[in-house]
Amino acid sequence: MKITVEIPVVAEYAARECSYNAGRACHAKAITIGQGVHPGCDTFLHMSTPARERQRRAGVGACKVIACRFNDDLECGANAISVGGAVRAISCLTFVPRL
Ligand code: SF4
Protein backbone atom coordinates (compact mmCIF):
# COMPACT_ATOMS: atom_id res chain seq x y z
CA MET A 1 0.00 0.00 0.00
CA LYS A 2 1.21 3.51 -0.81
CA ILE A 3 -0.03 6.80 0.60
CA THR A 4 0.07 10.31 -0.78
CA VAL A 5 0.55 13.29 1.51
CA GLU A 6 1.32 16.96 0.96
CA ILE A 7 4.52 18.02 2.69
CA PRO A 8 6.85 21.02 2.29
CA VAL A 9 9.41 20.56 -0.44
CA VAL A 10 13.14 20.88 0.15
CA ALA A 11 13.66 23.62 -2.44
CA GLU A 12 17.43 23.88 -2.13
CA TYR A 13 19.91 21.49 -0.65
CA ALA A 14 23.39 22.91 -0.41
CA ALA A 15 24.95 20.06 1.58
CA ARG A 16 27.31 18.80 -1.13
CA GLU A 17 28.81 16.16 1.16
CA CYS A 18 25.46 14.44 1.65
CA SER A 19 24.80 11.18 -0.21
CA TYR A 20 21.26 12.34 -1.05
CA ASN A 21 22.50 15.54 -2.74
CA ALA A 22 22.81 15.91 -6.49
CA GLY A 23 22.68 19.23 -8.32
CA ARG A 24 21.89 21.18 -5.13
CA ALA A 25 18.74 19.12 -4.63
CA CYS A 26 17.89 16.54 -1.98
CA HIS A 27 16.61 13.27 -3.42
CA ALA A 28 15.58 11.45 -0.26
CA LYS A 29 11.84 10.73 -0.07
CA ALA A 30 11.44 12.77 3.08
CA ILE A 31 13.84 14.25 5.57
CA THR A 32 13.63 14.83 9.30
CA ILE A 33 14.74 18.16 10.72
CA GLY A 34 15.74 18.78 14.28
CA GLN A 35 18.00 17.58 17.01
CA GLY A 36 16.29 19.06 20.03
CA VAL A 37 16.48 22.84 19.78
CA HIS A 38 18.89 22.89 16.81
CA PRO A 39 17.29 22.69 13.32
CA GLY A 40 19.91 20.28 12.01
CA CYS A 41 19.14 17.82 9.23
CA ASP A 42 18.74 14.40 10.87
CA THR A 43 18.76 12.73 7.46
CA PHE A 44 22.21 14.00 6.44
CA LEU A 45 24.34 11.03 5.45
CA HIS A 46 27.91 11.02 4.23
CA MET A 47 28.85 7.76 2.50
CA SER A 48 31.31 6.97 -0.28
CA THR A 49 28.42 5.69 -2.43
CA PRO A 50 25.75 8.31 -3.24
CA ALA A 51 22.07 7.42 -3.47
CA ARG A 52 21.07 6.38 -7.02
CA GLU A 53 17.78 8.32 -7.05
CA ARG A 54 18.23 11.62 -8.95
CA GLN A 55 14.72 12.64 -10.10
CA ARG A 56 12.61 12.75 -6.94
CA ARG A 57 12.53 15.94 -4.85
CA ALA A 58 12.58 15.54 -1.09
CA GLY A 59 9.93 16.75 1.30
CA VAL A 60 10.04 17.47 5.02
CA GLY A 61 8.54 14.44 6.72
CA ALA A 62 8.94 15.59 10.32
CA CYS A 63 10.46 18.44 12.27
CA LYS A 64 11.38 18.20 15.95
CA VAL A 65 12.11 21.91 16.41
CA ILE A 66 9.10 23.29 18.26
CA ALA A 67 10.99 26.57 18.74
CA CYS A 68 10.45 27.36 15.03
CA ARG A 69 7.58 29.63 14.01
CA PHE A 70 6.68 27.26 11.15
CA ASN A 71 6.41 24.19 13.37
CA ASP A 72 2.87 22.95 13.95
CA ASP A 73 2.31 19.77 15.90
CA LEU A 74 5.89 18.60 15.17
CA GLU A 75 5.48 19.09 11.44
CA CYS A 76 6.70 21.86 9.16
CA GLY A 77 4.11 24.38 7.97
CA ALA A 78 6.37 26.28 5.55
CA ASN A 79 5.72 25.97 1.81
CA ALA A 80 9.32 25.01 1.18
CA ILE A 81 12.62 24.98 3.04
CA SER A 82 16.29 25.34 2.20
CA VAL A 83 18.96 23.23 3.81
CA GLY A 84 22.66 23.98 4.01
CA GLY A 85 25.49 25.16 6.21
CA ALA A 86 28.78 23.82 7.43
CA VAL A 87 29.45 20.11 7.09
CA ARG A 88 29.06 19.34 10.81
CA ALA A 89 26.03 21.61 11.14
CA ILE A 90 23.82 21.00 8.09
CA SER A 91 20.63 22.81 9.03
CA CYS A 92 17.26 24.08 7.94
CA LEU A 93 17.97 27.63 6.77
CA THR A 94 14.26 28.51 6.79
CA PHE A 95 14.12 28.23 10.60
CA VAL A 96 12.60 31.32 12.25
CA PRO A 97 12.47 31.43 16.07
CA ARG A 98 9.11 31.96 17.73
CA LEU A 99 8.82 35.36 19.37
S1 SF4 B 1 11.16 25.82 8.69
FE1 SF4 B 1 11.04 25.42 10.90
S2 SF4 B 1 9.40 23.87 11.11
FE2 SF4 B 1 10.08 23.86 8.94
S3 SF4 B 1 11.67 22.25 8.84
FE3 SF4 B 1 12.70 24.24 9.18
S4 SF4 B 1 12.97 24.34 11.43
FE4 SF4 B 1 11.39 22.78 11.03
PDB file of N, CA and C and ligand atoms in Angstrom:
ATOM      1  N   MET A   1       0.841  -1.182   0.000  1.00  0.00           N
ATOM      2  CA  MET A   1       0.000   0.000   0.000  1.00  0.00           C
ATOM      3  C   MET A   1       0.885   1.243   0.000  1.00  0.00           C
ATOM      4  N   LYS A   2       0.498   2.239  -0.799  1.00  0.00           N
ATOM      5  CA  LYS A   2       1.208   3.511  -0.814  1.00  0.00           C
ATOM      6  C   LYS A   2       0.244   4.600  -0.393  1.00  0.00           C
ATOM      7  N   ILE A   3       0.791   5.655   0.207  1.00  0.00           N
ATOM      8  CA  ILE A   3      -0.027   6.795   0.604  1.00  0.00           C
ATOM      9  C   ILE A   3       0.516   8.043  -0.057  1.00  0.00           C
ATOM     10  N   THR A   4      -0.339   9.034  -0.226  1.00  0.00           N
ATOM     11  CA  THR A   4       0.067  10.311  -0.783  1.00  0.00           C
ATOM     12  C   THR A   4      -0.252  11.393   0.229  1.00  0.00           C
ATOM     13  N   VAL A   5       0.745  12.191   0.569  1.00  0.00           N
ATOM     14  CA  VAL A   5       0.546  13.286   1.510  1.00  0.00           C
ATOM     15  C   VAL A   5       1.205  14.537   0.951  1.00  0.00           C
ATOM     16  N   GLU A   6       0.698  15.705   1.346  1.00  0.00           N
ATOM     17  CA  GLU A   6       1.321  16.964   0.959  1.00  0.00           C
ATOM     18  C   GLU A   6       2.260  17.400   2.070  1.00  0.00           C
ATOM     19  N   ILE A   7       3.523  17.582   1.724  1.00  0.00           N
ATOM     20  CA  ILE A   7       4.522  18.018   2.689  1.00  0.00           C
ATOM     21  C   ILE A   7       5.378  19.099   2.046  1.00  0.00           C
ATOM     22  N   PRO A   8       6.005  19.964   2.857  1.00  0.00           N
ATOM     23  CA  PRO A   8       6.846  21.020   2.292  1.00  0.00           C
ATOM     24  C   PRO A   8       8.018  20.434   1.515  1.00  0.00           C
ATOM     25  N   VAL A   9       8.319  21.045   0.381  1.00  0.00           N
ATOM     26  CA  VAL A   9       9.415  20.555  -0.445  1.00  0.00           C
ATOM     27  C   VAL A   9      10.745  21.122   0.059  1.00  0.00           C
ATOM     28  N   VAL A  10      11.789  20.371  -0.105  1.00  0.00           N
ATOM     29  CA  VAL A  10      13.144  20.880   0.150  1.00  0.00           C
ATOM     30  C   VAL A  10      13.589  21.551  -1.147  1.00  0.00           C
ATOM     31  N   ALA A  11      13.452  22.886  -1.200  1.00  0.00           N
ATOM     32  CA  ALA A  11      13.656  23.625  -2.441  1.00  0.00           C
ATOM     33  C   ALA A  11      15.125  23.711  -2.824  1.00  0.00           C
ATOM     34  N   GLU A  12      15.996  23.800  -1.833  1.00  0.00           N
ATOM     35  CA  GLU A  12      17.428  23.876  -2.127  1.00  0.00           C
ATOM     36  C   GLU A  12      18.191  23.084  -1.088  1.00  0.00           C
ATOM     37  N   TYR A  13      19.141  22.320  -1.556  1.00  0.00           N
ATOM     38  CA  TYR A  13      19.907  21.487  -0.647  1.00  0.00           C
ATOM     39  C   TYR A  13      21.384  21.685  -0.938  1.00  0.00           C
ATOM     40  N   ALA A  14      22.023  22.500  -0.143  1.00  0.00           N
ATOM     41  CA  ALA A  14      23.393  22.910  -0.415  1.00  0.00           C
ATOM     42  C   ALA A  14      24.436  22.055   0.296  1.00  0.00           C
ATOM     43  N   ALA A  15      24.007  20.921   0.870  1.00  0.00           N
ATOM     44  CA  ALA A  15      24.950  20.057   1.582  1.00  0.00           C
ATOM     45  C   ALA A  15      25.610  19.102   0.583  1.00  0.00           C
ATOM     46  N   ARG A  16      26.672  19.578  -0.060  1.00  0.00           N
ATOM     47  CA  ARG A  16      27.308  18.799  -1.132  1.00  0.00           C
ATOM     48  C   ARG A  16      27.856  17.469  -0.645  1.00  0.00           C
ATOM     49  N   GLU A  17      28.210  17.386   0.630  1.00  0.00           N
ATOM     50  CA  GLU A  17      28.810  16.163   1.159  1.00  0.00           C
ATOM     51  C   GLU A  17      27.777  15.075   1.426  1.00  0.00           C
ATOM     52  N   CYS A  18      26.507  15.409   1.308  1.00  0.00           N
ATOM     53  CA  CYS A  18      25.464  14.436   1.647  1.00  0.00           C
ATOM     54  C   CYS A  18      25.224  13.473   0.481  1.00  0.00           C
ATOM     55  N   SER A  19      25.020  12.216   0.813  1.00  0.00           N
ATOM     56  CA  SER A  19      24.802  11.184  -0.206  1.00  0.00           C
ATOM     57  C   SER A  19      23.471  11.338  -0.934  1.00  0.00           C
ATOM     58  N   TYR A  20      22.552  12.106  -0.378  1.00  0.00           N
ATOM     59  CA  TYR A  20      21.260  12.339  -1.045  1.00  0.00           C
ATOM     60  C   TYR A  20      21.302  13.552  -1.971  1.00  0.00           C
ATOM     61  N   ASN A  21      22.408  14.301  -1.969  1.00  0.00           N
ATOM     62  CA  ASN A  21      22.497  15.541  -2.737  1.00  0.00           C
ATOM     63  C   ASN A  21      23.019  15.274  -4.141  1.00  0.00           C
ATOM     64  N   ALA A  22      22.312  15.865  -5.116  1.00  0.00           N
ATOM     65  CA  ALA A  22      22.814  15.914  -6.494  1.00  0.00           C
ATOM     66  C   ALA A  22      22.256  17.183  -7.117  1.00  0.00           C
ATOM     67  N   GLY A  23      23.119  18.005  -7.671  1.00  0.00           N
ATOM     68  CA  GLY A  23      22.675  19.235  -8.319  1.00  0.00           C
ATOM     69  C   GLY A  23      21.985  20.196  -7.379  1.00  0.00           C
ATOM     70  N   ARG A  24      22.459  20.310  -6.174  1.00  0.00           N
ATOM     71  CA  ARG A  24      21.887  21.184  -5.130  1.00  0.00           C
ATOM     72  C   ARG A  24      20.442  20.833  -4.810  1.00  0.00           C
ATOM     73  N   ALA A  25      20.075  19.584  -4.986  1.00  0.00           N
ATOM     74  CA  ALA A  25      18.738  19.124  -4.629  1.00  0.00           C
ATOM     75  C   ALA A  25      18.860  17.868  -3.781  1.00  0.00           C
ATOM     76  N   CYS A  26      17.931  17.748  -2.816  1.00  0.00           N
ATOM     77  CA  CYS A  26      17.892  16.543  -1.984  1.00  0.00           C
ATOM     78  C   CYS A  26      16.958  15.535  -2.639  1.00  0.00           C
ATOM     79  N   HIS A  27      17.394  14.292  -2.740  1.00  0.00           N
ATOM     80  CA  HIS A  27      16.614  13.268  -3.422  1.00  0.00           C
ATOM     81  C   HIS A  27      16.155  12.151  -2.494  1.00  0.00           C
ATOM     82  N   ALA A  28      16.215  12.387  -1.188  1.00  0.00           N
ATOM     83  CA  ALA A  28      15.585  11.447  -0.256  1.00  0.00           C
ATOM     84  C   ALA A  28      14.064  11.597  -0.399  1.00  0.00           C
ATOM     85  N   LYS A  29      13.303  10.588  -0.006  1.00  0.00           N
ATOM     86  CA  LYS A  29      11.838  10.731  -0.072  1.00  0.00           C
ATOM     87  C   LYS A  29      11.366  11.838   0.853  1.00  0.00           C
ATOM     88  N   ALA A  30      11.830  11.783   2.080  1.00  0.00           N
ATOM     89  CA  ALA A  30      11.437  12.770   3.080  1.00  0.00           C
ATOM     90  C   ALA A  30      12.559  12.854   4.099  1.00  0.00           C
ATOM     91  N   ILE A  31      12.791  14.068   4.576  1.00  0.00           N
ATOM     92  CA  ILE A  31      13.840  14.254   5.566  1.00  0.00           C
ATOM     93  C   ILE A  31      13.223  14.607   6.916  1.00  0.00           C
ATOM     94  N   THR A  32      14.015  14.424   7.950  1.00  0.00           N
ATOM     95  CA  THR A  32      13.629  14.832   9.297  1.00  0.00           C
ATOM     96  C   THR A  32      14.561  15.951   9.733  1.00  0.00           C
ATOM     97  N   ILE A  33      13.964  17.022  10.224  1.00  0.00           N
ATOM     98  CA  ILE A  33      14.743  18.163  10.719  1.00  0.00           C
ATOM     99  C   ILE A  33      14.650  18.190  12.232  1.00  0.00           C
ATOM    100  N   GLY A  34      15.770  18.504  12.856  1.00  0.00           N
ATOM    101  CA  GLY A  34      15.736  18.777  14.283  1.00  0.00           C
ATOM    102  C   GLY A  34      16.462  17.789  15.146  1.00  0.00           C
ATOM    103  N   GLN A  35      17.319  18.350  15.971  1.00  0.00           N
ATOM    104  CA  GLN A  35      17.999  17.578  17.008  1.00  0.00           C
ATOM    105  C   GLN A  35      17.797  18.362  18.289  1.00  0.00           C
ATOM    106  N   GLY A  36      16.605  18.260  18.853  1.00  0.00           N
ATOM    107  CA  GLY A  36      16.286  19.063  20.030  1.00  0.00           C
ATOM    108  C   GLY A  36      15.964  20.487  19.620  1.00  0.00           C
ATOM    109  N   VAL A  37      16.750  21.441  20.089  1.00  0.00           N
ATOM    110  CA  VAL A  37      16.485  22.845  19.778  1.00  0.00           C
ATOM    111  C   VAL A  37      17.179  23.283  18.493  1.00  0.00           C
ATOM    112  N   HIS A  38      18.139  22.517  18.008  1.00  0.00           N
ATOM    113  CA  HIS A  38      18.885  22.892  16.809  1.00  0.00           C
ATOM    114  C   HIS A  38      18.207  22.336  15.566  1.00  0.00           C
ATOM    115  N   PRO A  39      17.981  23.172  14.516  1.00  0.00           N
ATOM    116  CA  PRO A  39      17.288  22.686  13.319  1.00  0.00           C
ATOM    117  C   PRO A  39      18.208  21.953  12.349  1.00  0.00           C
ATOM    118  N   GLY A  40      19.003  21.045  12.858  1.00  0.00           N
ATOM    119  CA  GLY A  40      19.908  20.277  12.010  1.00  0.00           C
ATOM    120  C   GLY A  40      19.150  19.247  11.180  1.00  0.00           C
ATOM    121  N   CYS A  41      19.759  18.836  10.080  1.00  0.00           N
ATOM    122  CA  CYS A  41      19.135  17.819   9.232  1.00  0.00           C
ATOM    123  C   CYS A  41      19.509  16.444   9.778  1.00  0.00           C
ATOM    124  N   ASP A  42      18.509  15.740  10.316  1.00  0.00           N
ATOM    125  CA  ASP A  42      18.737  14.401  10.872  1.00  0.00           C
ATOM    126  C   ASP A  42      18.985  13.367   9.790  1.00  0.00           C
ATOM    127  N   THR A  43      18.644  13.695   8.553  1.00  0.00           N
ATOM    128  CA  THR A  43      18.756  12.726   7.459  1.00  0.00           C
ATOM    129  C   THR A  43      20.114  12.801   6.771  1.00  0.00           C
ATOM    130  N   PHE A  44      20.887  13.849   7.057  1.00  0.00           N
ATOM    131  CA  PHE A  44      22.214  13.997   6.442  1.00  0.00           C
ATOM    132  C   PHE A  44      23.011  12.704   6.585  1.00  0.00           C
ATOM    133  N   LEU A  45      23.599  12.284   5.466  1.00  0.00           N
ATOM    134  CA  LEU A  45      24.345  11.027   5.455  1.00  0.00           C
ATOM    135  C   LEU A  45      25.537  11.167   4.528  1.00  0.00           C
ATOM    136  N   HIS A  46      26.702  10.928   5.050  1.00  0.00           N
ATOM    137  CA  HIS A  46      27.908  11.016   4.228  1.00  0.00           C
ATOM    138  C   HIS A  46      28.481   9.624   4.042  1.00  0.00           C
ATOM    139  N   MET A  47      28.313   9.088   2.833  1.00  0.00           N
ATOM    140  CA  MET A  47      28.848   7.762   2.502  1.00  0.00           C
ATOM    141  C   MET A  47      29.650   7.882   1.215  1.00  0.00           C
ATOM    142  N   SER A  48      30.519   6.932   0.958  1.00  0.00           N
ATOM    143  CA  SER A  48      31.308   6.972  -0.279  1.00  0.00           C
ATOM    144  C   SER A  48      30.436   6.710  -1.500  1.00  0.00           C
ATOM    145  N   THR A  49      29.327   5.991  -1.321  1.00  0.00           N
ATOM    146  CA  THR A  49      28.425   5.692  -2.430  1.00  0.00           C
ATOM    147  C   THR A  49      27.192   6.587  -2.326  1.00  0.00           C
ATOM    148  N   PRO A  50      26.948   7.470  -3.307  1.00  0.00           N
ATOM    149  CA  PRO A  50      25.749   8.314  -3.241  1.00  0.00           C
ATOM    150  C   PRO A  50      24.487   7.523  -3.568  1.00  0.00           C
ATOM    151  N   ALA A  51      23.359   8.044  -3.131  1.00  0.00           N
ATOM    152  CA  ALA A  51      22.074   7.416  -3.469  1.00  0.00           C
ATOM    153  C   ALA A  51      21.876   7.471  -4.987  1.00  0.00           C
ATOM    154  N   ARG A  52      21.251   6.442  -5.560  1.00  0.00           N
ATOM    155  CA  ARG A  52      21.070   6.380  -7.016  1.00  0.00           C
ATOM    156  C   ARG A  52      19.939   7.295  -7.498  1.00  0.00           C
ATOM    157  N   GLU A  53      18.927   7.507  -6.657  1.00  0.00           N
ATOM    158  CA  GLU A  53      17.778   8.320  -7.055  1.00  0.00           C
ATOM    159  C   GLU A  53      18.209   9.754  -7.360  1.00  0.00           C
ATOM    160  N   ARG A  54      17.825  10.277  -8.556  1.00  0.00           N
ATOM    161  CA  ARG A  54      18.228  11.618  -8.954  1.00  0.00           C
ATOM    162  C   ARG A  54      17.064  12.462  -9.478  1.00  0.00           C
ATOM    163  N   GLN A  55      15.870  11.911  -9.544  1.00  0.00           N
ATOM    164  CA  GLN A  55      14.722  12.637 -10.095  1.00  0.00           C
ATOM    165  C   GLN A  55      13.818  13.192  -8.997  1.00  0.00           C
ATOM    166  N   ARG A  56      13.552  12.378  -8.000  1.00  0.00           N
ATOM    167  CA  ARG A  56      12.606  12.750  -6.943  1.00  0.00           C
ATOM    168  C   ARG A  56      13.108  13.959  -6.146  1.00  0.00           C
ATOM    169  N   ARG A  57      12.200  14.844  -5.746  1.00  0.00           N
ATOM    170  CA  ARG A  57      12.528  15.942  -4.848  1.00  0.00           C
ATOM    171  C   ARG A  57      12.064  15.583  -3.447  1.00  0.00           C
ATOM    172  N   ALA A  58      12.891  15.893  -2.480  1.00  0.00           N
ATOM    173  CA  ALA A  58      12.584  15.536  -1.087  1.00  0.00           C
ATOM    174  C   ALA A  58      11.540  16.468  -0.488  1.00  0.00           C
ATOM    175  N   GLY A  59      10.825  15.946   0.476  1.00  0.00           N
ATOM    176  CA  GLY A  59       9.932  16.749   1.295  1.00  0.00           C
ATOM    177  C   GLY A  59      10.373  16.671   2.747  1.00  0.00           C
ATOM    178  N   VAL A  60       9.736  17.487   3.576  1.00  0.00           N
ATOM    179  CA  VAL A  60      10.035  17.467   5.017  1.00  0.00           C
ATOM    180  C   VAL A  60       9.012  16.553   5.681  1.00  0.00           C
ATOM    181  N   GLY A  61       9.453  15.403   6.119  1.00  0.00           N
ATOM    182  CA  GLY A  61       8.542  14.440   6.724  1.00  0.00           C
ATOM    183  C   GLY A  61       8.195  14.779   8.157  1.00  0.00           C
ATOM    184  N   ALA A  62       9.155  15.268   8.905  1.00  0.00           N
ATOM    185  CA  ALA A  62       8.936  15.590  10.316  1.00  0.00           C
ATOM    186  C   ALA A  62       9.940  16.649  10.733  1.00  0.00           C
ATOM    187  N   CYS A  63       9.548  17.454  11.701  1.00  0.00           N
ATOM    188  CA  CYS A  63      10.460  18.441  12.274  1.00  0.00           C
ATOM    189  C   CYS A  63      10.292  18.441  13.783  1.00  0.00           C
ATOM    190  N   LYS A  64      11.394  18.300  14.488  1.00  0.00           N
ATOM    191  CA  LYS A  64      11.376  18.195  15.951  1.00  0.00           C
ATOM    192  C   LYS A  64      11.713  19.521  16.644  1.00  0.00           C
ATOM    193  N   VAL A  65      11.723  20.611  15.853  1.00  0.00           N
ATOM    194  CA  VAL A  65      12.114  21.906  16.413  1.00  0.00           C
ATOM    195  C   VAL A  65      10.861  22.731  16.721  1.00  0.00           C
ATOM    196  N   ILE A  66      10.325  22.569  17.910  1.00  0.00           N
ATOM    197  CA  ILE A  66       9.098  23.293  18.259  1.00  0.00           C
ATOM    198  C   ILE A  66       9.369  24.775  18.476  1.00  0.00           C
ATOM    199  N   ALA A  67      10.648  25.168  18.575  1.00  0.00           N
ATOM    200  CA  ALA A  67      10.991  26.572  18.742  1.00  0.00           C
ATOM    201  C   ALA A  67      10.867  27.351  17.439  1.00  0.00           C
ATOM    202  N   CYS A  68      10.573  26.675  16.319  1.00  0.00           N
ATOM    203  CA  CYS A  68      10.449  27.359  15.033  1.00  0.00           C
ATOM    204  C   CYS A  68       9.017  27.836  14.820  1.00  0.00           C
ATOM    205  N   ARG A  69       8.885  29.026  14.272  1.00  0.00           N
ATOM    206  CA  ARG A  69       7.582  29.631  14.006  1.00  0.00           C
ATOM    207  C   ARG A  69       6.751  28.785  13.030  1.00  0.00           C
ATOM    208  N   PHE A  70       7.399  28.055  12.150  1.00  0.00           N
ATOM    209  CA  PHE A  70       6.678  27.259  11.149  1.00  0.00           C
ATOM    210  C   PHE A  70       6.239  25.895  11.679  1.00  0.00           C
ATOM    211  N   ASN A  71       6.722  25.526  12.853  1.00  0.00           N
ATOM    212  CA  ASN A  71       6.407  24.190  13.375  1.00  0.00           C
ATOM    213  C   ASN A  71       4.988  24.139  13.930  1.00  0.00           C
ATOM    214  N   ASP A  72       4.237  23.148  13.476  1.00  0.00           N
ATOM    215  CA  ASP A  72       2.870  22.953  13.953  1.00  0.00           C
ATOM    216  C   ASP A  72       2.680  21.472  14.240  1.00  0.00           C
ATOM    217  N   ASP A  73       2.542  21.161  15.505  1.00  0.00           N
ATOM    218  CA  ASP A  73       2.312  19.766  15.903  1.00  0.00           C
ATOM    219  C   ASP A  73       3.442  18.843  15.432  1.00  0.00           C
ATOM    220  N   LEU A  74       4.670  19.344  15.530  1.00  0.00           N
ATOM    221  CA  LEU A  74       5.888  18.602  15.173  1.00  0.00           C
ATOM    222  C   LEU A  74       6.003  18.311  13.675  1.00  0.00           C
ATOM    223  N   GLU A  75       5.330  19.151  12.887  1.00  0.00           N
ATOM    224  CA  GLU A  75       5.475  19.086  11.435  1.00  0.00           C
ATOM    225  C   GLU A  75       5.744  20.492  10.917  1.00  0.00           C
ATOM    226  N   CYS A  76       6.349  20.570   9.743  1.00  0.00           N
ATOM    227  CA  CYS A  76       6.702  21.861   9.162  1.00  0.00           C
ATOM    228  C   CYS A  76       5.523  22.437   8.389  1.00  0.00           C
ATOM    229  N   GLY A  77       5.208  23.713   8.663  1.00  0.00           N
ATOM    230  CA  GLY A  77       4.113  24.378   7.967  1.00  0.00           C
ATOM    231  C   GLY A  77       4.579  25.340   6.891  1.00  0.00           C
ATOM    232  N   ALA A  78       5.875  25.407   6.613  1.00  0.00           N
ATOM    233  CA  ALA A  78       6.373  26.279   5.549  1.00  0.00           C
ATOM    234  C   ALA A  78       6.025  25.667   4.189  1.00  0.00           C
ATOM    235  N   ASN A  79       5.965  26.495   3.156  1.00  0.00           N
ATOM    236  CA  ASN A  79       5.716  25.967   1.810  1.00  0.00           C
ATOM    237  C   ASN A  79       6.905  25.170   1.304  1.00  0.00           C
ATOM    238  N   ALA A  80       8.086  25.650   1.620  1.00  0.00           N
ATOM    239  CA  ALA A  80       9.319  25.009   1.175  1.00  0.00           C
ATOM    240  C   ALA A  80      10.423  25.413   2.137  1.00  0.00           C
ATOM    241  N   ILE A  81      11.471  24.623   2.197  1.00  0.00           N
ATOM    242  CA  ILE A  81      12.618  24.975   3.035  1.00  0.00           C
ATOM    243  C   ILE A  81      13.899  24.867   2.230  1.00  0.00           C
ATOM    244  N   SER A  82      14.934  25.500   2.733  1.00  0.00           N
ATOM    245  CA  SER A  82      16.287  25.342   2.203  1.00  0.00           C
ATOM    246  C   SER A  82      17.143  24.717   3.283  1.00  0.00           C
ATOM    247  N   VAL A  83      18.076  23.905   2.867  1.00  0.00           N
ATOM    248  CA  VAL A  83      18.965  23.226   3.813  1.00  0.00           C
ATOM    249  C   VAL A  83      20.400  23.472   3.378  1.00  0.00           C
ATOM    250  N   GLY A  84      21.265  23.755   4.341  1.00  0.00           N
ATOM    251  CA  GLY A  84      22.660  23.981   4.009  1.00  0.00           C
ATOM    252  C   GLY A  84      23.453  24.265   5.264  1.00  0.00           C
ATOM    253  N   GLY A  85      24.643  24.829   5.073  1.00  0.00           N
ATOM    254  CA  GLY A  85      25.488  25.160   6.215  1.00  0.00           C
ATOM    255  C   GLY A  85      26.772  24.368   6.207  1.00  0.00           C
ATOM    256  N   ALA A  86      27.497  24.503   7.298  1.00  0.00           N
ATOM    257  CA  ALA A  86      28.780  23.822   7.432  1.00  0.00           C
ATOM    258  C   ALA A  86      28.575  22.317   7.563  1.00  0.00           C
ATOM    259  N   VAL A  87      29.597  21.559   7.197  1.00  0.00           N
ATOM    260  CA  VAL A  87      29.447  20.108   7.092  1.00  0.00           C
ATOM    261  C   VAL A  87      29.005  19.455   8.399  1.00  0.00           C
ATOM    262  N   ARG A  88      29.458  19.947   9.531  1.00  0.00           N
ATOM    263  CA  ARG A  88      29.058  19.343  10.805  1.00  0.00           C
ATOM    264  C   ARG A  88      27.812  19.990  11.384  1.00  0.00           C
ATOM    265  N   ALA A  89      27.228  20.929  10.634  1.00  0.00           N
ATOM    266  CA  ALA A  89      26.026  21.608  11.139  1.00  0.00           C
ATOM    267  C   ALA A  89      25.060  21.880   9.988  1.00  0.00           C
ATOM    268  N   ILE A  90      24.778  20.857   9.182  1.00  0.00           N
ATOM    269  CA  ILE A  90      23.819  21.001   8.087  1.00  0.00           C
ATOM    270  C   ILE A  90      22.445  21.245   8.707  1.00  0.00           C
ATOM    271  N   SER A  91      21.829  22.375   8.333  1.00  0.00           N
ATOM    272  CA  SER A  91      20.627  22.813   9.035  1.00  0.00           C
ATOM    273  C   SER A  91      19.557  23.309   8.083  1.00  0.00           C
ATOM    274  N   CYS A  92      18.349  23.420   8.640  1.00  0.00           N
ATOM    275  CA  CYS A  92      17.256  24.077   7.938  1.00  0.00           C
ATOM    276  C   CYS A  92      17.508  25.574   7.991  1.00  0.00           C
ATOM    277  N   LEU A  93      17.680  26.198   6.832  1.00  0.00           N
ATOM    278  CA  LEU A  93      17.971  27.625   6.769  1.00  0.00           C
ATOM    279  C   LEU A  93      16.701  28.457   6.792  1.00  0.00           C
ATOM    280  N   THR A  94      15.543  27.804   6.762  1.00  0.00           N
ATOM    281  CA  THR A  94      14.258  28.505   6.793  1.00  0.00           C
ATOM    282  C   THR A  94      13.778  28.706   8.233  1.00  0.00           C
ATOM    283  N   PHE A  95      14.463  28.102   9.183  1.00  0.00           N
ATOM    284  CA  PHE A  95      14.119  28.231  10.602  1.00  0.00           C
ATOM    285  C   PHE A  95      13.942  29.697  11.007  1.00  0.00           C
ATOM    286  N   VAL A  96      12.841  29.996  11.676  1.00  0.00           N
ATOM    287  CA  VAL A  96      12.600  31.324  12.251  1.00  0.00           C
ATOM    288  C   VAL A  96      12.153  31.090  13.706  1.00  0.00           C
ATOM    289  N   PRO A  97      12.868  31.658  14.672  1.00  0.00           N
ATOM    290  CA  PRO A  97      12.469  31.431  16.069  1.00  0.00           C
ATOM    291  C   PRO A  97      11.123  32.061  16.383  1.00  0.00           C
ATOM    292  N   ARG A  98      10.368  31.373  17.235  1.00  0.00           N
ATOM    293  CA  ARG A  98       9.110  31.957  17.733  1.00  0.00           C
ATOM    294  C   ARG A  98       9.436  33.150  18.599  1.00  0.00           C
ATOM    295  N   LEU A  99       8.598  34.179  18.540  1.00  0.00           N
ATOM    296  CA  LEU A  99       8.822  35.358  19.369  1.00  0.00           C
ATOM    297  C   LEU A  99       8.279  35.148  20.759  1.00  0.00           C
TER     298      LEU A  99
HETATM  299  S1  SF4 B   1      11.160  25.820   8.687  1.00  0.00           S
HETATM  300 FE1  SF4 B   1      11.038  25.421  10.896  1.00  0.00          FE
HETATM  301  S2  SF4 B   1       9.403  23.871  11.109  1.00  0.00           S
HETATM  302 FE2  SF4 B   1      10.075  23.858   8.940  1.00  0.00          FE
HETATM  303  S3  SF4 B   1      11.667  22.248   8.837  1.00  0.00           S
HETATM  304 FE3  SF4 B   1      12.702  24.240   9.177  1.00  0.00          FE
HETATM  305  S4  SF4 B   1      12.973  24.337  11.428  1.00  0.00           S
HETATM  306 FE4  SF4 B   1      11.389  22.776  11.028  1.00  0.00          FE
END
